[in-house]
PDB file of C-alpha atoms in Angstrom:
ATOM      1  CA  UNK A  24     130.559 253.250 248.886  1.00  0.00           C
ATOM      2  CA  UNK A  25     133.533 251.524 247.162  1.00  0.00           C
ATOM      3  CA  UNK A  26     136.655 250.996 249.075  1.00  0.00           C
ATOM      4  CA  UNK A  27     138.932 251.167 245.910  1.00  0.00           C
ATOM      5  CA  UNK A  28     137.953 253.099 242.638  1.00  0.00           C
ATOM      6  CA  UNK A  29     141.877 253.576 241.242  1.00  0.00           C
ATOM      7  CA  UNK A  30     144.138 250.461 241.479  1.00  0.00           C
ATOM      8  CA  UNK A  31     147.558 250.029 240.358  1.00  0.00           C
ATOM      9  CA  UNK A  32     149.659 247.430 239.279  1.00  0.00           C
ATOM     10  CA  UNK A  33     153.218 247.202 238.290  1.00  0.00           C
ATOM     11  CA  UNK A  34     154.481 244.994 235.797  1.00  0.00           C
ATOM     12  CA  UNK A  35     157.161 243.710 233.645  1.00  0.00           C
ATOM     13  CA  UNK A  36     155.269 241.320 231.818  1.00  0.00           C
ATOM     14  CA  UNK A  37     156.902 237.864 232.871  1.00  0.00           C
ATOM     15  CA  UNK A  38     154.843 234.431 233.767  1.00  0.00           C
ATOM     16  CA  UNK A  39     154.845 234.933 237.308  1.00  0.00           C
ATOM     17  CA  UNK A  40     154.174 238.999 237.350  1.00  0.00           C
ATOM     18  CA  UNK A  41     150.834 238.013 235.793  1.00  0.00           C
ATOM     19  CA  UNK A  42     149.883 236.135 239.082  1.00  0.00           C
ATOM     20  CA  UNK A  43     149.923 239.798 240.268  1.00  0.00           C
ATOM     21  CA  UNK A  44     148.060 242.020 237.686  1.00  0.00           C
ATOM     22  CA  UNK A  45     145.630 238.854 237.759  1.00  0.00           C
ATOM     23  CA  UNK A  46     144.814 239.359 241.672  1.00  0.00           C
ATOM     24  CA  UNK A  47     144.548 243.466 241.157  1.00  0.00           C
ATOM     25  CA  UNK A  48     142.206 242.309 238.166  1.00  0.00           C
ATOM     26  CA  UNK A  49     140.009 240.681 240.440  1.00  0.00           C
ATOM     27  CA  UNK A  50     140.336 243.373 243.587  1.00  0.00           C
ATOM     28  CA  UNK A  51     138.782 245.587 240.676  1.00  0.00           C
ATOM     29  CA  UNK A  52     135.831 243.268 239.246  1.00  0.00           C
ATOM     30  CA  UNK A  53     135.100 242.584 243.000  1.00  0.00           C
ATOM     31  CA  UNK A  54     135.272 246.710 243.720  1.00  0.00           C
ATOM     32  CA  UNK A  55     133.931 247.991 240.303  1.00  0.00           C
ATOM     33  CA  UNK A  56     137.427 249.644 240.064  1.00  0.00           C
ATOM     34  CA  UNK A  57     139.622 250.755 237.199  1.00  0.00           C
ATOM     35  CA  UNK A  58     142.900 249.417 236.961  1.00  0.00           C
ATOM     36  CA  UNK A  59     146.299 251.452 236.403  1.00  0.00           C
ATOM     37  CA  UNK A  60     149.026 249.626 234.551  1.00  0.00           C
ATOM     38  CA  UNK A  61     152.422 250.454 234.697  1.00  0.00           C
ATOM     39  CA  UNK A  62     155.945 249.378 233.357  1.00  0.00           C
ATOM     40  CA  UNK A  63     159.132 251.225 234.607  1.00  0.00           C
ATOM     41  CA  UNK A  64     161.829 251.368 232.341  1.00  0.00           C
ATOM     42  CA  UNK A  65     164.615 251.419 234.902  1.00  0.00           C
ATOM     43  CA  UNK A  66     166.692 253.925 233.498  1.00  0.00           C
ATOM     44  CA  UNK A  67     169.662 253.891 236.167  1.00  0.00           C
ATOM     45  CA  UNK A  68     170.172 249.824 235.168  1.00  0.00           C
ATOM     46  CA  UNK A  69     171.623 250.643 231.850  1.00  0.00           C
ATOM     47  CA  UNK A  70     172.585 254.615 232.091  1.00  0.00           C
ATOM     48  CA  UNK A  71     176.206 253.792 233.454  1.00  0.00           C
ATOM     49  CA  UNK A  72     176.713 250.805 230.709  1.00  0.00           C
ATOM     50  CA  UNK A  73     179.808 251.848 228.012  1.00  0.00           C
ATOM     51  CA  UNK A  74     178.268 253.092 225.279  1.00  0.00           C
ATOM     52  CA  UNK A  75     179.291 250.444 222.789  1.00  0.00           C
ATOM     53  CA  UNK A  76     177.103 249.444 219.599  1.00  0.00           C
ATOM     54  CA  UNK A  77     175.400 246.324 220.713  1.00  0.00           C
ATOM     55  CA  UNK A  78     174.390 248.957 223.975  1.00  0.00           C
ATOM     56  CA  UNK A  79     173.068 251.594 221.535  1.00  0.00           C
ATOM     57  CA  UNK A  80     169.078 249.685 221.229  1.00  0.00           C
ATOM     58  CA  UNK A  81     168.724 248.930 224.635  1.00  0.00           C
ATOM     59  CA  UNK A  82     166.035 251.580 225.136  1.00  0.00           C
ATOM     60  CA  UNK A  83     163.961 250.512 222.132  1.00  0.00           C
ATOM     61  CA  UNK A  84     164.185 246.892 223.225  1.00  0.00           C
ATOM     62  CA  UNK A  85     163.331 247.804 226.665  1.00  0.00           C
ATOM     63  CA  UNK A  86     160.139 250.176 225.758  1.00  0.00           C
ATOM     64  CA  UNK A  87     159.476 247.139 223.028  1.00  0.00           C
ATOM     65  CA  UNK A  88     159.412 244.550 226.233  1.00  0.00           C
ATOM     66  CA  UNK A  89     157.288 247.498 227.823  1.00  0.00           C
ATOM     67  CA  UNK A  90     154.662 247.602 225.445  1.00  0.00           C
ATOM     68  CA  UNK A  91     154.572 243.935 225.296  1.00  0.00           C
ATOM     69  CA  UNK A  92     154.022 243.832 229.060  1.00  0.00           C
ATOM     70  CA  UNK A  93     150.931 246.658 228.802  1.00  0.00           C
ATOM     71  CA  UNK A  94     149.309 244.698 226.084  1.00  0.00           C
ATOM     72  CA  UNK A  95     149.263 241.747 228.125  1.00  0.00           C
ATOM     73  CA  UNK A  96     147.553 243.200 230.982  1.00  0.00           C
ATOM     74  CA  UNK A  97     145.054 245.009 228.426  1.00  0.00           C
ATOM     75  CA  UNK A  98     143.771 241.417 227.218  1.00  0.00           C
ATOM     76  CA  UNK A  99     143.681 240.282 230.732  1.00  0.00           C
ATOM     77  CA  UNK A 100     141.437 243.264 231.609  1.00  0.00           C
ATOM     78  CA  UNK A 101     139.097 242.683 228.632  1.00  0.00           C
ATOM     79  CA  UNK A 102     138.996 239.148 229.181  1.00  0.00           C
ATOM     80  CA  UNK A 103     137.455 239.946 233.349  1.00  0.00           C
ATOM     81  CA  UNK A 104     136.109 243.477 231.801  1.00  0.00           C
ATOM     82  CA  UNK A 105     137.194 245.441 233.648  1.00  0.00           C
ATOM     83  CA  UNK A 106     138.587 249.272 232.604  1.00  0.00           C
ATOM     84  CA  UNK A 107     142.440 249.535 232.207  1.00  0.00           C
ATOM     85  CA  UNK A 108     145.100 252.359 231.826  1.00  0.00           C
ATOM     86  CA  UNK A 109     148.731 252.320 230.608  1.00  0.00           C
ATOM     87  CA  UNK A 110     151.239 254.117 231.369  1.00  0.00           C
ATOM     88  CA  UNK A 111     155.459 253.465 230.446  1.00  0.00           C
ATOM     89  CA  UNK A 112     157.311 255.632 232.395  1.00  0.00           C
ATOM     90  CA  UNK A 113     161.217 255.583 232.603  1.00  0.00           C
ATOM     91  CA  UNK A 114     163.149 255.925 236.448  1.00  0.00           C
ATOM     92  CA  UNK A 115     163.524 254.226 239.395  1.00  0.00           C
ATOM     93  CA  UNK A 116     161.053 251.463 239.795  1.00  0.00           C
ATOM     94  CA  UNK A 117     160.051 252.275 243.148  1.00  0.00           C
ATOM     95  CA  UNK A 118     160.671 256.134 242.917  1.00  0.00           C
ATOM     96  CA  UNK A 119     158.111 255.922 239.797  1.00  0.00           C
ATOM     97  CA  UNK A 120     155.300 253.796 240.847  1.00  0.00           C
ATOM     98  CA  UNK A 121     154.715 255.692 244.645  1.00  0.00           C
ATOM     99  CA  UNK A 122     155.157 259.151 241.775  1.00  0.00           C
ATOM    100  CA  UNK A 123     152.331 257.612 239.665  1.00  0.00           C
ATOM    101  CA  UNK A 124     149.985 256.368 242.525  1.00  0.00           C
ATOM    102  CA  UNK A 125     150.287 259.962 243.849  1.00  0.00           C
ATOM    103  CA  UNK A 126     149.809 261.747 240.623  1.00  0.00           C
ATOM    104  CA  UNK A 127     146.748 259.663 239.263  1.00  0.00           C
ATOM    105  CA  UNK A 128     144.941 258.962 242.448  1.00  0.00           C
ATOM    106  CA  UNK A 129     145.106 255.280 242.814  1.00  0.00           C
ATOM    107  CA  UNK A 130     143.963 253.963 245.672  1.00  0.00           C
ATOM    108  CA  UNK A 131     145.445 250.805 246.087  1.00  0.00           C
ATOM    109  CA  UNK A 132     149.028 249.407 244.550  1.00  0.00           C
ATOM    110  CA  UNK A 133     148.583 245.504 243.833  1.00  0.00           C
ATOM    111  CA  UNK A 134     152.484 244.704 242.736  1.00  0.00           C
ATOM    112  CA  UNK A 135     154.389 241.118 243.206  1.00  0.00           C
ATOM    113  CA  UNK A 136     157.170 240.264 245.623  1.00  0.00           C
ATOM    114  CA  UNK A 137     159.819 237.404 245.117  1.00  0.00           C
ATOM    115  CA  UNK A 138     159.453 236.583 248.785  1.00  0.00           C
ATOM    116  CA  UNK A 139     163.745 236.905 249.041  1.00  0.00           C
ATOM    117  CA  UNK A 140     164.980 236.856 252.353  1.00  0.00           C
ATOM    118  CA  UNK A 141     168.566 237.353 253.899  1.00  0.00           C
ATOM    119  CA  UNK A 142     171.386 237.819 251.747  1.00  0.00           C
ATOM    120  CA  UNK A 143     169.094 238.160 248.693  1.00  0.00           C
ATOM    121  CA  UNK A 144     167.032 240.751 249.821  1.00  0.00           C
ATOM    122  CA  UNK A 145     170.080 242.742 250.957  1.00  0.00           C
ATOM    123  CA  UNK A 146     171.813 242.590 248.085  1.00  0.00           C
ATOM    124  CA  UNK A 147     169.292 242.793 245.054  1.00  0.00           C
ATOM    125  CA  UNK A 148     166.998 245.370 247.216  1.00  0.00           C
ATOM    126  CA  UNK A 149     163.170 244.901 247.449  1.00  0.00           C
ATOM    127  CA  UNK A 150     161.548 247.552 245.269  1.00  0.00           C
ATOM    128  CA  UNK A 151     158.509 246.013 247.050  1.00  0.00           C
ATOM    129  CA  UNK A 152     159.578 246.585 250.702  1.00  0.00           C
ATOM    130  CA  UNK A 153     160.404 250.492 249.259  1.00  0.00           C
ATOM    131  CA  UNK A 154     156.719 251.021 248.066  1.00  0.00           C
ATOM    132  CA  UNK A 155     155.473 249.809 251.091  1.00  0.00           C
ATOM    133  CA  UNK A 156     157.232 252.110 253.233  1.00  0.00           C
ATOM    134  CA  UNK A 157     156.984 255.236 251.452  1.00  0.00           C
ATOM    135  CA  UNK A 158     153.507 254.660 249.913  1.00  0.00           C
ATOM    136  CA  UNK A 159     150.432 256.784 251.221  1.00  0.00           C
ATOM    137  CA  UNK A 160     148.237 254.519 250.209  1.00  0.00           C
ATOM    138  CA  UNK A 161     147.931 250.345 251.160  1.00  0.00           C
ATOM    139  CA  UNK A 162     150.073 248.493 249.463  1.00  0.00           C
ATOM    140  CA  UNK A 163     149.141 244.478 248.560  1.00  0.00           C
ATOM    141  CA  UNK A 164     151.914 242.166 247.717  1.00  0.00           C
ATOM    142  CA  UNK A 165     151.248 239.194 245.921  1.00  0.00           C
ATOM    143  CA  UNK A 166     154.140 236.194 246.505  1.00  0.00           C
ATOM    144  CA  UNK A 167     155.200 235.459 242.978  1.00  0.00           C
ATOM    145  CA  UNK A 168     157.107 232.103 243.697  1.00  0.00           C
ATOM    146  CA  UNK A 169     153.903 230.559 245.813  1.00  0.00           C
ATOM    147  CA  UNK A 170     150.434 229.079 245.101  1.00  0.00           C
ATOM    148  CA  UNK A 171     148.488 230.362 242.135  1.00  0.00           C
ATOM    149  CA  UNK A 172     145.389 232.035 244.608  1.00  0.00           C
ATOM    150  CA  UNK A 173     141.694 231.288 242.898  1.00  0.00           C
ATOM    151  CA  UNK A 174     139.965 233.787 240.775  1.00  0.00           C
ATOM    152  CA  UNK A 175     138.699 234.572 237.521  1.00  0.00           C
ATOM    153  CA  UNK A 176     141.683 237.071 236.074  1.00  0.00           C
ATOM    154  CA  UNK A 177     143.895 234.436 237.978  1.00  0.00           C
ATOM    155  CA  UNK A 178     142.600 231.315 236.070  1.00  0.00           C
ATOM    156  CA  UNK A 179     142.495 233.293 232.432  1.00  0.00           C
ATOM    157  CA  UNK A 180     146.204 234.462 233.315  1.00  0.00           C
ATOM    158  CA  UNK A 181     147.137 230.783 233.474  1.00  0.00           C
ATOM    159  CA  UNK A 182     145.454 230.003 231.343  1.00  0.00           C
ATOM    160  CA  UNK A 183     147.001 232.474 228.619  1.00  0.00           C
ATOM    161  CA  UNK A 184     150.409 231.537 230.629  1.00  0.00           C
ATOM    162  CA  UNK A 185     152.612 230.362 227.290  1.00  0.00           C
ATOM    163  CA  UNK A 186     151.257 232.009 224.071  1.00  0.00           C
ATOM    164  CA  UNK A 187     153.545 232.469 221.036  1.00  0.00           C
ATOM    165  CA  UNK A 188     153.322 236.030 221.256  1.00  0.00           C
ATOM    166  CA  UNK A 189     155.129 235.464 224.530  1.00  0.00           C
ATOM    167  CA  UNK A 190     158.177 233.785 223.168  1.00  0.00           C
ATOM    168  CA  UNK A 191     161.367 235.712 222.418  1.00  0.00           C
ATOM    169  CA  UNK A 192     160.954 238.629 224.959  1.00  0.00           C
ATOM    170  CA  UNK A 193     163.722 239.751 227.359  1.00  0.00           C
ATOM    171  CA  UNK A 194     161.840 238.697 230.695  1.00  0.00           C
ATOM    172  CA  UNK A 195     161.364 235.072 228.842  1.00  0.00           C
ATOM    173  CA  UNK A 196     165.065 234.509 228.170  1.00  0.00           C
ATOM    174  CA  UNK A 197     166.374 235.312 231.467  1.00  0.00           C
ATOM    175  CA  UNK A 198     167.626 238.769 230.323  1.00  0.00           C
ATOM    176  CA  UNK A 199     167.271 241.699 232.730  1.00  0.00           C
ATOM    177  CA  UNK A 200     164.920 244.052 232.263  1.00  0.00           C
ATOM    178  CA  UNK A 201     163.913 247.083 233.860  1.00  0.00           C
ATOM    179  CA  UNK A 202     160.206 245.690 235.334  1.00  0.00           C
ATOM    180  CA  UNK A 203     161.495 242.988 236.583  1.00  0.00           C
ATOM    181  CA  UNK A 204     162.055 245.220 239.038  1.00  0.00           C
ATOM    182  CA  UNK A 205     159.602 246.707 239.306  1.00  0.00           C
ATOM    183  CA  UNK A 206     158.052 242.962 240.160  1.00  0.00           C
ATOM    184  CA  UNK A 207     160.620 241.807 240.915  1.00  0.00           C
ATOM    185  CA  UNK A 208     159.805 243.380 244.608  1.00  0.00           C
ATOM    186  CA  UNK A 209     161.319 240.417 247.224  1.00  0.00           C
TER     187      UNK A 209
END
């Protein structure tokens, strides 16, 4: 009997998310498991900006930063072989991924945390501490800001940490986007 068959993992594609997808990776080699990725485009971070022209391609640069993110998980999955699907699904982060564990059966949601605290967490929210407590199925959180754990997804994320395909995206030049919430869970 295998404990997980259906895992997901959130992402939004940054450095340290990866340290996340890597460890769901390896839940899934270890479990013979197929892995669920998904990117949230959070919707309700940009629907009350003013409307002005240099606002109009925010949604194409934000599904662009979302396909970017799914790709990288994809070649993370080959590279540890094990089964991946995509999803990019626009809402609120935390609202979406418990709505797509539900709806595709996963049995296990492997996301990253920030580890915030205090002030932090109060004001910027934990889409992490949300999942968790509205989930109906275990939720792992992987500490994004700690030790890189051992393991073979792990060590090729790393390893594939800077590539020049990387360069230029939102989540590498500090800009916003909508998975780093979804990641961005502490």
């Amino acid at each position: 009997m295998t404990l997980y068959s259906r895992i997901l993992v959130p992402t939004d594609g940054s450095a340290e998310g990866k340290r996340a997808v890597a460890h769901a990776l390896d839940v899934a080699a270890v479990h013979d498991a197929d892995v669920h990725a998904l990117y949230v485009v959070d919707t309700a971070s940009y629907a009350g900006m003013p409307m002005e022209s240099s606002w109009e391609g925010i949604g194409d640069l934000l599904r662009s930063d979302a396909r970017e993110a799914i790709a990288r998980v994809e070649r993370l999955a080959d590279e540890v072989d094990v089964d991946v699907e995509t999803a990019v699904v626009d809402g609120s982060p935390s609202r979406e991924i418990i709505r797509y564990a539900e709806g595709n059966d996963c049995d296990l949601i492997v996301m990253g945390t920030h580890g915030r605290g205090g002030i932090d967490r109060l004001l910027l929210g934990s889409v992490a501490e949300k999942v968790v407590r509205a989930a109906s199925v275990p939720v792992v959180t992987v500490r994004l800001d700690g030790d890189v754990p051992n393991g073979a997804a792990v060590e090729a994320a790393m390893n594939e940490a800077e590539t020049p395909s990387d360069a230029g995206t939102a989540s590498d030049t500090g800009a916003a986007t909508d998975g780093e919430a979804a990641s961005d869970a502490g």
